[in-house]
Each structure stands twice: as C-alpha cells, then as structure tokens.
mmCIF file of C-alpha atoms in Angstrom:
data_model
loop_
_atom_site.group_PDB
_atom_site.id
_atom_site.type_symbol
_atom_site.label_atom_id
_atom_site.label_comp_id
_atom_site.label_asym_id
_atom_site.label_seq_id
_atom_site.Cartn_x
_atom_site.Cartn_y
_atom_site.Cartn_z
ATOM 1 C CA MET A 1 -106.476 -141.443 9.525
ATOM 2 C CA LYS A 2 -110.062 -140.220 9.626
ATOM 3 C CA ARG A 3 -111.073 -142.883 7.094
ATOM 4 C CA ALA A 4 -109.368 -145.613 9.185
ATOM 5 C CA LEU A 5 -111.268 -144.478 12.298
ATOM 6 C CA ILE A 6 -114.618 -144.578 10.435
ATOM 7 C CA MET A 7 -113.857 -148.062 9.087
ATOM 8 C CA LEU A 8 -112.857 -149.253 12.567
ATOM 9 C CA LEU A 9 -116.124 -147.913 14.047
ATOM 10 C CA ALA A 10 -118.145 -149.497 11.227
ATOM 11 C CA LEU A 11 -116.401 -152.815 11.750
ATOM 12 C CA ALA A 12 -117.070 -152.684 15.503
ATOM 13 C CA ALA A 13 -120.753 -151.942 14.884
ATOM 14 C CA CYS A 14 -121.044 -154.888 12.466
ATOM 15 C CA SER A 15 -119.556 -157.342 14.939
ATOM 16 C CA ARG A 16 -122.234 -156.671 17.573
ATOM 17 C CA GLN A 17 -124.839 -159.377 17.902
ATOM 18 C CA PRO A 18 -128.375 -158.045 18.084
ATOM 19 C CA GLU A 19 -130.261 -159.082 21.191
ATOM 20 C CA THR A 20 -132.821 -161.765 20.484
ATOM 21 C CA PRO A 21 -135.554 -162.809 22.849
ATOM 22 C CA ALA A 22 -135.277 -166.279 24.367
ATOM 23 C CA LYS A 23 -138.843 -167.142 23.343
ATOM 24 C CA ALA A 24 -140.474 -166.564 19.994
ATOM 25 C CA LYS A 25 -143.866 -166.166 21.674
ATOM 26 C CA THR A 26 -144.841 -162.835 23.121
ATOM 27 C CA PRO A 27 -145.157 -163.198 26.893
ATOM 28 C CA ALA A 28 -148.388 -162.358 28.675
ATOM 29 C CA SER A 29 -148.620 -158.731 29.618
ATOM 30 C CA GLY A 30 -150.609 -156.517 31.923
ATOM 31 C CA LEU A 31 -153.475 -158.027 33.846
ATOM 32 C CA GLU A 32 -153.006 -161.518 32.380
ATOM 33 C CA ALA A 33 -149.332 -161.642 33.413
ATOM 34 C CA ALA A 34 -150.187 -160.463 36.922
ATOM 35 C CA ALA A 35 -152.916 -163.101 37.242
ATOM 36 C CA ILE A 36 -150.537 -165.862 36.071
ATOM 37 C CA GLU A 37 -147.837 -164.672 38.475
ATOM 38 C CA ALA A 38 -150.309 -164.583 41.380
ATOM 39 C CA GLY A 39 -151.545 -168.069 40.513
ATOM 40 C CA VAL A 40 -155.094 -166.884 39.845
ATOM 41 C CA ILE A 41 -155.030 -168.388 36.339
ATOM 42 C CA SER A 42 -152.873 -171.132 34.845
ATOM 43 C CA ASP A 43 -150.091 -170.304 32.424
ATOM 44 C CA PRO A 44 -151.289 -171.940 29.182
ATOM 45 C CA ASP A 45 -147.699 -172.415 27.998
ATOM 46 C CA SER A 46 -146.751 -174.574 30.986
ATOM 47 C CA THR A 47 -150.012 -176.502 31.414
ATOM 48 C CA ASP A 48 -150.435 -180.006 30.016
ATOM 49 C CA ILE A 49 -153.657 -180.497 28.032
ATOM 50 C CA THR A 50 -154.266 -184.046 29.313
ATOM 51 C CA GLY A 51 -157.562 -184.498 31.109
ATOM 52 C CA LEU A 52 -161.328 -184.634 31.130
ATOM 53 C CA TYR A 53 -163.248 -181.486 30.207
ATOM 54 C CA ALA A 54 -166.974 -180.773 30.421
ATOM 55 C CA ARG A 55 -169.749 -178.216 30.413
ATOM 56 C CA ASP A 56 -173.372 -179.260 30.797
ATOM 57 C CA THR A 57 -173.729 -182.361 28.589
ATOM 58 C CA ASP A 58 -170.658 -181.648 26.450
ATOM 59 C CA ARG A 59 -167.529 -183.723 27.121
ATOM 60 C CA VAL A 60 -163.955 -183.802 25.831
ATOM 61 C CA CYS A 61 -161.166 -186.179 26.811
ATOM 62 C CA ILE A 62 -157.490 -185.777 25.907
ATOM 63 C CA VAL A 63 -154.797 -188.371 26.607
ATOM 64 C CA PRO A 64 -151.173 -188.539 25.446
ATOM 65 C CA THR A 65 -150.040 -190.938 22.731
ATOM 66 C CA ALA A 66 -146.541 -191.695 21.481
ATOM 67 C CA THR A 67 -146.539 -188.776 19.032
ATOM 68 C CA ALA A 68 -149.372 -186.391 19.985
ATOM 69 C CA TYR A 69 -152.639 -186.617 21.919
ATOM 70 C CA ARG A 70 -155.813 -188.609 21.381
ATOM 71 C CA ILE A 71 -158.968 -186.511 21.696
ATOM 72 C CA GLY A 72 -162.521 -187.710 22.157
ATOM 73 C CA VAL A 73 -165.552 -185.461 21.868
ATOM 74 C CA PHE A 74 -169.151 -186.108 22.869
ATOM 75 C CA VAL A 75 -171.866 -183.460 22.531
ATOM 76 C CA ASP A 76 -175.269 -184.617 23.786
ATOM 77 C CA TYR A 77 -178.513 -182.789 23.011
ATOM 78 C CA GLY A 78 -180.749 -185.752 23.861
ATOM 79 C CA ASP A 79 -181.933 -187.140 20.531
ATOM 80 C CA GLN A 80 -179.177 -185.241 18.709
ATOM 81 C CA ASN A 81 -175.489 -185.680 19.430
ATOM 82 C CA CYS A 82 -171.959 -185.629 18.078
ATOM 83 C CA GLY A 83 -169.193 -188.023 18.920
ATOM 84 C CA GLY A 84 -165.805 -188.942 17.611
ATOM 85 C CA THR A 85 -162.132 -189.498 18.241
ATOM 86 C CA GLY A 86 -159.181 -187.828 16.659
ATOM 87 C CA VAL A 87 -155.680 -186.474 17.059
ATOM 88 C CA ALA A 88 -154.740 -183.248 18.826
ATOM 89 C CA THR A 89 -151.426 -181.435 18.522
ATOM 90 C CA ARG A 90 -150.515 -178.304 20.413
ATOM 91 C CA VAL A 91 -148.484 -175.217 19.646
ATOM 92 C CA GLY A 92 -148.829 -172.645 22.422
ATOM 93 C CA GLU A 93 -152.521 -171.909 22.921
ATOM 94 C CA THR A 94 -153.538 -173.516 19.629
ATOM 95 C CA LEU A 95 -154.830 -177.077 19.482
ATOM 96 C CA THR A 96 -154.966 -178.490 15.971
ATOM 97 C CA LEU A 97 -157.661 -181.159 15.882
ATOM 98 C CA ASP A 98 -158.090 -183.783 13.177
ATOM 99 C CA PHE A 99 -160.880 -186.364 13.109
ATOM 100 C CA PRO A 100 -159.851 -189.033 10.551
ATOM 101 C CA THR A 101 -163.243 -190.808 10.625
ATOM 102 C CA ALA A 102 -164.673 -187.629 9.097
ATOM 103 C CA PRO A 103 -162.131 -186.760 6.350
ATOM 104 C CA GLY A 104 -161.778 -182.989 6.086
ATOM 105 C CA CYS A 105 -162.825 -182.392 9.709
ATOM 106 C CA SER A 106 -159.704 -180.611 10.851
ATOM 107 C CA PHE A 107 -159.593 -177.244 12.631
ATOM 108 C CA ASP A 108 -157.859 -175.231 15.340
ATOM 109 C CA ALA A 109 -159.292 -174.820 18.833
ATOM 110 C CA ARG A 110 -158.027 -172.535 21.584
ATOM 111 C CA PHE A 111 -156.502 -173.886 24.812
ATOM 112 C CA GLU A 112 -156.599 -171.439 27.721
ATOM 113 C CA GLY A 113 -155.076 -173.233 30.703
ATOM 114 C CA ASP A 114 -158.040 -175.230 31.992
ATOM 115 C CA HIS A 115 -160.436 -174.285 29.204
ATOM 116 C CA ILE A 116 -160.896 -175.374 25.578
ATOM 117 C CA ALA A 117 -162.935 -173.407 23.047
ATOM 118 C CA PHE A 118 -163.786 -174.731 19.588
ATOM 119 C CA PRO A 119 -164.311 -172.167 16.803
ATOM 120 C CA GLY A 120 -167.804 -170.870 16.036
ATOM 121 C CA LYS A 121 -167.615 -172.484 12.598
ATOM 122 C CA VAL A 122 -166.100 -175.880 11.868
ATOM 123 C CA PRO A 123 -165.619 -177.509 8.440
ATOM 124 C CA ASP A 124 -168.752 -179.001 6.875
ATOM 125 C CA ALA A 125 -167.053 -182.422 6.974
ATOM 126 C CA CYS A 126 -167.441 -182.422 10.777
ATOM 127 C CA ALA A 127 -171.196 -182.946 10.290
ATOM 128 C CA ARG A 128 -170.317 -186.642 9.689
ATOM 129 C CA LEU A 129 -169.621 -186.900 13.420
ATOM 130 C CA CYS A 130 -173.081 -185.572 14.297
ATOM 131 C CA GLU A 131 -176.717 -186.560 14.078
ATOM 132 C CA ARG A 132 -179.318 -184.196 12.640
ATOM 133 C CA ARG A 133 -178.654 -180.569 13.583
ATOM 134 C CA ALA A 134 -176.074 -181.172 16.338
ATOM 135 C CA SER A 135 -172.659 -179.592 15.808
ATOM 136 C CA LEU A 136 -169.159 -179.357 17.240
ATOM 137 C CA ALA A 137 -169.118 -175.600 16.507
ATOM 138 C CA ALA A 138 -168.535 -173.340 19.511
ATOM 139 C CA LEU A 139 -168.006 -176.252 21.903
ATOM 140 C CA ASP A 140 -166.720 -174.711 25.119
ATOM 141 C CA VAL A 141 -165.503 -176.885 28.026
ATOM 142 C CA ASP A 142 -163.624 -176.550 31.311
ATOM 143 C CA ARG A 143 -161.226 -179.078 32.825
ATOM 144 C CA LEU A 144 -162.723 -181.390 35.447
ATOM 145 C CA SER A 145 -159.652 -183.588 35.929
ATOM 146 C CA GLU A 146 -156.026 -183.905 34.829
ATOM 147 C CA SER A 147 -156.153 -187.680 35.268
ATOM 148 C CA VAL A 148 -155.404 -189.897 32.264
ATOM 149 C CA SER A 149 -157.418 -192.719 33.828
ATOM 150 C CA GLU A 150 -160.496 -190.521 34.269
ATOM 151 C CA ALA A 151 -160.187 -189.106 30.753
ATOM 152 C CA SER A 152 -159.870 -192.659 29.395
ATOM 153 C CA THR A 153 -163.328 -193.591 30.700
ATOM 154 C CA LEU A 154 -165.289 -191.121 28.539
ATOM 155 C CA ARG A 155 -167.835 -192.882 26.320
ATOM 156 C CA ASP A 156 -170.069 -191.710 23.509
ATOM 157 C CA GLY A 157 -173.843 -192.273 23.389
ATOM 158 C CA LYS A 158 -173.353 -195.821 22.080
ATOM 159 C CA GLY A 159 -170.945 -196.800 24.869
ATOM 160 C CA LYS A 160 -167.749 -196.578 22.786
ATOM 161 C CA LEU A 161 -164.669 -195.468 24.762
ATOM 162 C CA LEU A 162 -163.356 -192.277 23.173
ATOM 163 C CA CYS A 163 -159.894 -191.883 24.732
ATOM 164 C CA SER A 164 -158.679 -195.355 25.527
ATOM 165 C CA GLY A 165 -156.448 -197.451 23.316
ATOM 166 C CA GLY A 166 -159.144 -200.084 22.896
ATOM 167 C CA ASN A 167 -162.850 -199.854 22.260
#
C-alpha cells in the first residue's frame, strides 16, 4: 500500500508541466522597466527600426524590404568619408549589418529604441567603404524621423541614394 502511494505521488509529480515564460527574452527590469512604462524611453522590442538617424555629420537610413531592411550609412569628415548600402536584420536589440559591396564587412550593432550604436571595432573589410582614415567604427546616431520617404532621400557624398530602390 505504501509503495502504491509513493508511485501515485511520483506519477502525479511527473505529469505536472513546468511553467515556462511566454517570452524567451528577459524583460527590462528596475529603472529601465519603469522608464519604458512611464513612456520616458521607447521599448526597443516594440519599436520599428525604419527611419533616418543622424548625429553631427553622420547619417544612417533604414527602410523595409520584402525580407529584411535596407541600410545606408554616410560618415562625413570633410575630405574623408565612408558610405555604403547593405542589409540589416533585427533580433531584439541586435541589428546584424552586412555590406555586400565590401565582402566580409558584416557585424552587429545595437538598437536602443531611437538610437543605433555601431561597435568600437568593425571588420577590416569595412575599410573598403571608407576613404583614407575614416571608419564606421563607433558610429552613434539618434533617430530624426520614422518616415520611409525621408529615409529614402539620404545620399552619400557623390549624390548616390543610399536607401531607395533605385540610384
């Protein structure tokens, strides 16, 4: 009888489903969660990345395509600059950027609501997008507009449209 009771309890324990969180991502906590809830900062998980971003003479445009996003980057230091177009995909706060005109120039940037930050070091292949000592490393821009039409007007130093379907 005792053995049957133990087996019954063991069977009942095995049939319980463990609780699993609805999201795989850890939600914001503490001060960040309070700021998101109060509307002081945007929730990066629910914010679309489409738009025009800038800081000083640095510019980034992002527009949706059928499968991902098109990204254009223009960094202007006067007689030195970087410019190029590529593909951006997003998973949470991570933007994976790939610039096919510079094979091997692929890296992750951070998306923080209305802010994009490139890493402090990018692959050496990204130098193909730049003149002289200019670099895409540590590019840091804030959103100016969420408009696809505004983002589509960004041009590089030679006048080439960076985020439109045509050039």
